[in-house]
Short mmCIF file of C-alpha atoms in Angstrom, two decimals:
data_model
loop_
_atom_site.label_atom_id
_atom_site.label_comp_id
_atom_site.label_asym_id
_atom_site.label_seq_id
_atom_site.Cartn_x
_atom_site.Cartn_y
_atom_site.Cartn_z
CA MET M 1 140.72 68.56 147.03
CA SER M 2 137.48 68.72 145.55
CA SER M 3 133.77 69.45 146.45
CA THR M 4 130.15 68.65 145.47
CA ASN M 5 130.12 72.08 144.01
CA GLU M 6 133.02 71.56 141.27
CA ASN M 7 132.26 68.14 140.60
CA LYS M 8 128.92 69.84 139.48
CA THR M 9 130.35 72.55 137.84
CA GLU M 10 133.09 69.58 135.56
CA ASP M 11 130.01 68.06 134.84
CA ARG M 12 128.36 70.57 133.42
CA PRO M 13 129.17 71.21 129.13
CA ARG M 14 130.92 74.31 127.91
CA TRP M 15 127.95 74.91 126.29
CA LEU M 16 125.89 75.79 129.49
CA ILE M 17 128.86 77.32 131.71
CA ASN M 18 129.34 80.05 128.84
CA ILE M 19 125.57 80.47 128.48
CA GLU M 20 124.79 81.26 132.13
CA ASN M 21 128.02 83.31 132.53
CA SER M 22 126.69 85.22 129.14
CA ILE M 23 123.38 86.14 131.18
CA LYS M 24 125.23 87.31 133.74
CA GLU M 25 126.90 89.77 132.09
CA ASP M 26 124.25 90.72 130.30
CA LEU M 27 121.29 91.21 132.93
CA GLU M 28 122.74 94.14 134.15
CA GLU M 29 123.56 95.78 130.85
CA PHE M 30 121.17 94.54 128.31
CA PRO M 31 118.04 93.74 130.16
CA SER M 32 116.07 91.97 127.27
CA GLU M 33 119.29 90.41 126.40
CA PRO M 34 119.11 87.09 128.37
CA ARG M 35 116.55 85.61 127.17
CA TYR M 36 117.92 85.23 124.11
CA TYR M 37 120.20 82.63 125.96
CA GLU M 38 117.40 81.61 128.10
CA ILE M 39 115.70 80.38 125.39
CA VAL M 40 118.60 78.76 123.42
CA ARG M 41 119.66 77.06 126.87
CA ASP M 42 116.45 75.79 127.59
CA LEU M 43 116.42 74.02 123.64
CA LEU M 44 119.69 72.55 124.98
CA LEU M 45 118.38 71.32 128.04
CA ALA M 46 114.87 69.65 127.13
CA PRO M 47 114.90 65.85 127.70
CA LYS M 48 116.59 63.84 124.64
CA ASP M 49 112.72 62.32 123.86
CA ASN M 50 111.08 65.93 124.05
CA GLU M 51 109.90 66.10 120.34
CA GLN M 52 108.22 69.12 120.90
CA ALA M 53 111.82 70.91 122.54
CA VAL M 54 112.38 72.91 119.02
CA PRO M 55 109.20 73.86 118.35
CA ASP M 56 108.74 75.22 121.75
CA ALA M 57 111.87 76.91 121.64
CA VAL M 58 111.03 78.18 117.90
CA THR M 59 107.13 79.92 119.34
CA ARG M 60 109.69 81.59 122.51
CA PHE M 61 111.36 83.47 120.03
CA TYR M 62 108.36 84.51 118.00
CA GLN M 63 106.63 85.52 121.23
CA LEU M 64 109.85 87.58 122.01
CA TYR M 65 109.95 89.31 119.13
CA GLY M 66 105.65 89.82 119.32
CA ASP M 67 106.20 91.35 122.66
CA GLY M 68 108.52 94.55 121.93
CA ALA M 69 106.11 95.59 119.50
CA GLU M 70 104.86 98.30 121.63
CA THR M 71 107.42 99.58 122.98
CA GLU M 72 110.29 99.26 120.18
CA GLN M 73 110.55 101.64 117.40
CA ARG M 74 109.95 99.17 114.33
CA GLU M 75 110.01 100.77 110.74
CA PRO M 76 109.06 98.92 107.48
CA PRO M 77 110.36 96.76 105.38
CA GLU M 78 111.74 94.77 108.06
CA TYR M 79 109.80 96.11 111.36
CA GLY M 80 112.95 94.40 113.46
CA ALA M 81 112.58 91.23 112.55
CA ALA M 82 116.33 90.67 111.38
CA TYR M 83 117.65 92.58 113.87
CA LYS M 84 115.80 89.84 116.64
CA LEU M 85 117.44 87.27 114.31
CA ASN M 86 120.91 88.46 114.06
CA SER M 87 120.65 88.32 118.01
CA ILE M 88 119.13 84.87 118.56
CA ALA M 89 121.55 83.58 115.59
CA ASP M 90 124.44 85.23 117.28
CA VAL M 91 123.56 82.88 120.55
CA VAL M 92 123.05 79.93 118.13
CA PHE M 93 126.89 79.86 116.71
CA GLU M 94 128.48 80.88 119.79
CA ALA M 95 126.71 78.02 121.48
CA VAL M 96 127.69 76.02 118.29
CA ARG M 97 130.91 76.10 118.83
CA ASP M 98 130.58 74.49 121.73
CA VAL M 99 128.76 70.77 120.89
CA PHE M 100 130.04 67.74 119.56
CA TYR M 101 128.96 67.87 115.72
CA THR M 102 127.15 64.74 115.82
CA THR M 103 125.24 65.40 118.81
CA LEU M 104 121.44 65.93 119.54
CA GLU M 105 122.57 69.58 120.65
CA HIS M 106 123.67 70.18 117.39
CA ASP M 107 120.58 68.96 115.51
CA ARG M 108 118.65 70.90 117.70
CA LEU M 109 120.15 74.40 117.17
CA ALA M 110 120.42 73.49 113.21
CA GLU M 111 116.94 73.28 113.97
CA PHE M 112 115.90 75.69 115.55
CA LEU M 113 117.18 78.29 113.12
CA ILE M 114 115.41 76.70 110.09
CA GLY M 115 112.09 76.59 111.90
CA ILE M 116 112.39 80.02 112.34
CA LYS M 117 112.50 80.45 109.00
CA LYS M 118 110.08 78.36 107.79
CA GLY M 119 107.09 79.32 110.55
CA ALA M 120 107.78 83.43 109.56
CA ALA M 121 104.94 85.13 108.61
CA THR M 122 105.10 86.31 105.44
CA GLU M 123 104.27 90.28 105.87
CA TYR M 124 103.95 92.19 108.65
CA ASP M 125 100.76 93.02 111.05
CA THR M 126 100.37 95.86 112.41
CA VAL M 127 97.41 94.70 114.24
CA ASN M 128 98.78 90.82 115.33
CA PRO M 129 102.79 91.41 114.60
CA GLN M 130 104.05 88.00 113.47
CA PHE M 131 107.84 87.66 113.06
CA ILE M 132 109.03 87.92 109.17
CA TYR M 133 112.21 86.65 108.28
CA HIS M 134 115.07 88.69 106.63
CA ASP M 135 118.02 86.54 105.05
CA TRP M 136 121.20 89.28 106.58
CA GLY M 137 119.56 88.96 109.91
CA LEU M 138 121.54 85.38 109.84
CA GLU M 139 123.75 85.68 106.99
CA THR M 140 126.18 88.00 108.72
CA ILE M 141 126.48 86.03 111.83
CA ALA M 142 127.09 83.34 109.73
CA SER M 143 129.88 85.15 107.76
CA GLY M 144 131.07 86.72 110.70
CA SER M 145 131.11 83.50 112.04
CA TRP M 146 133.15 81.77 109.36
CA ASN M 147 135.46 85.00 109.65
CA ALA M 148 136.37 85.05 112.95
CA SER M 149 137.08 80.87 112.79
CA HIS M 150 138.81 80.67 110.01
CA ASP M 151 141.07 83.70 108.99
CA THR M 152 140.55 85.08 105.55
CA ASP M 153 139.36 82.24 104.09
CA GLY M 154 136.02 81.60 106.39
CA PRO M 155 134.04 79.19 103.85
CA ILE M 156 136.61 76.25 103.56
CA TRP M 157 135.37 74.30 106.42
CA LEU M 158 131.84 74.10 104.59
CA THR M 159 133.30 73.75 101.47
CA TRP M 160 134.92 70.18 102.79
CA ASP M 161 131.66 69.55 104.29
CA PHE M 162 130.62 69.13 101.08
CA VAL M 163 133.49 67.31 99.56
CA MET M 164 133.59 64.72 101.90
CA ALA M 165 129.84 64.30 102.36
CA PHE M 166 129.57 63.83 98.22
CA GLU M 167 133.09 63.31 97.15
CA LYS M 168 135.11 60.99 99.47
CA LEU M 169 133.53 60.04 102.29
CA THR M 170 130.32 58.49 100.41
CA LYS M 171 130.26 54.94 101.43
CA GLY M 172 126.69 53.96 103.86
CA ASP M 173 123.35 53.50 102.25
CA VAL M 174 121.10 56.73 102.88
CA ALA M 175 118.61 55.15 102.60
CA SER M 176 118.77 53.35 106.21
CA ASP M 177 122.47 54.29 107.69
CA ALA M 178 121.67 56.84 110.46
CA GLY M 179 125.84 57.25 109.76
CA ARG M 180 125.41 58.76 106.37
CA GLN M 181 122.43 60.35 106.81
CA ALA M 182 123.69 62.51 109.66
CA GLN M 183 126.56 63.44 107.30
CA VAL M 184 124.49 64.32 104.30
CA LEU M 185 122.31 66.29 106.65
CA ALA M 186 124.92 68.96 107.41
CA PRO M 187 126.25 70.23 103.89
CA ILE M 188 121.61 70.53 103.50
CA ASN M 189 122.22 72.73 106.31
CA HIS M 190 124.43 74.79 105.38
CA ILE M 191 122.57 75.69 102.21
CA LEU M 192 119.33 76.27 104.37
CA LEU M 193 120.80 78.00 106.78
CA ALA M 194 123.67 80.28 104.81
CA GLY M 195 123.17 79.61 101.27
CA GLU M 196 123.06 83.20 100.01
CA PRO M 197 127.41 83.81 101.97
CA PHE M 198 128.12 80.48 100.25
CA THR M 199 126.63 81.19 97.40
CA ASP M 200 128.84 84.73 96.96
CA GLU M 201 131.68 82.70 97.88
CA ALA M 202 130.93 79.73 94.56
CA LYS M 203 130.53 82.76 92.43
CA ALA M 204 133.72 84.57 93.55
CA THR M 205 136.76 84.54 91.60
CA VAL M 206 139.79 83.43 94.29
CA ASP M 207 143.54 82.86 93.50
CA GLY M 208 144.88 80.19 95.50
CA ARG M 209 141.71 78.49 96.83
CA ILE M 210 142.59 75.45 98.79
CA LEU M 211 139.37 73.35 97.92
CA GLU M 212 137.72 74.25 94.57
CA LEU M 213 134.43 75.79 94.96
CA ASN M 214 132.92 77.34 91.66
CA ALA M 215 129.97 76.59 89.22
CA ALA M 216 131.07 73.31 88.10
CA LYS M 217 131.23 72.45 91.83
CA TRP M 218 127.99 73.67 92.60
CA LYS M 219 126.18 71.91 89.98
CA LEU M 220 127.52 68.61 91.16
CA TRP M 221 126.42 69.03 95.02
CA ALA M 222 123.18 70.09 93.66
CA SER M 223 122.52 66.98 91.76
CA LYS M 224 123.42 64.60 95.29
CA ILE M 225 121.39 66.47 96.87
CA LYS M 226 118.91 65.60 94.89
CA GLU M 227 119.72 62.36 94.39
CA ILE M 228 119.53 61.92 98.44
CA ALA M 229 116.03 63.65 98.08
CA ASP M 230 114.84 60.92 95.94
CA ALA M 231 116.35 58.05 98.01
CA VAL M 232 115.05 58.52 101.11
CA ASP M 233 111.50 58.70 102.17
CA ASP M 234 109.15 60.51 104.34
CA GLY M 235 109.92 58.81 107.74
CA ALA M 236 113.73 59.35 107.68
CA ARG M 237 115.77 60.91 110.26
CA TRP M 238 115.45 64.73 110.98
CA ASP M 239 113.05 65.19 108.20
CA LEU M 240 115.81 64.75 106.10
CA LYS M 241 113.96 64.13 102.58
CA SER M 242 111.76 67.48 102.90
CA GLN M 243 114.94 68.93 103.72
CA ALA M 244 117.42 67.86 100.64
CA GLN M 245 114.76 68.76 98.84
CA GLU M 246 114.68 72.43 99.70
CA ALA M 247 118.08 72.49 99.57
CA PHE M 248 118.43 71.34 96.37
CA HIS M 249 115.93 73.87 95.03
CA GLU M 250 117.72 76.55 96.85
CA MET M 251 121.08 75.80 95.51
CA VAL M 252 119.41 75.88 92.24
CA ARG M 253 117.89 79.83 92.89
CA LEU M 254 120.57 80.80 94.44
CA TYR M 255 123.16 79.53 91.63
CA PRO M 256 120.47 79.29 87.99
CA GLU M 257 123.83 80.36 85.88
CA ALA M 258 125.60 76.81 87.21
CA PHE M 259 122.64 75.19 86.03
CA GLU M 260 122.63 76.25 82.32
#
């Protein structure tokens, strides 16, 4: 037996069900927490042709941060920004587990976090409080997500993305093939979103690793990303050219010894 309500529930994506459940659970105990979930929910529910979905979500997050300036105790140098980033990143990483890798929803979640970082202010203004970016707010969530999903060898899945994109499944012209562009965008986003903890893994000496992760691999993958940046034009999907350029420079900055 099925009802209209049951059918509607079945048609609703898992990420939406989980977000709405979280909103209900947090509403009484943590009145401010649902706002983080609402931003992510509305981002993913926006029409496919809505090019403002990501910028609007970023603006809402900045507004959420600004709204708390008068009521929250904020101390330098972070002024509560890292905690806010930590909260929104937690919601994003919860949602990303429930969406397929090659979907618009996945792209929007990645672009949202990148957008938060790119649009952040360079310093805090006590008169006009604006969000300032602090890495640990995102990196602790990224590291925790890896470890929770993959036991003690969290970054192995991330390393696998690099190996597959740049060493094994390399067919397709990255300048024009949408599938190939989506494939290489994954490791590029890994660097932009959580390059710091991944660099720590690359620098560490760990016995018994399933996949090779070291300075030589780091340099190889960086060179592949630079090739992509050089190959695609400014009009490439997902702003791939500038993303690849930024990821390459980030890899050099994070692990300069690998390029000596």
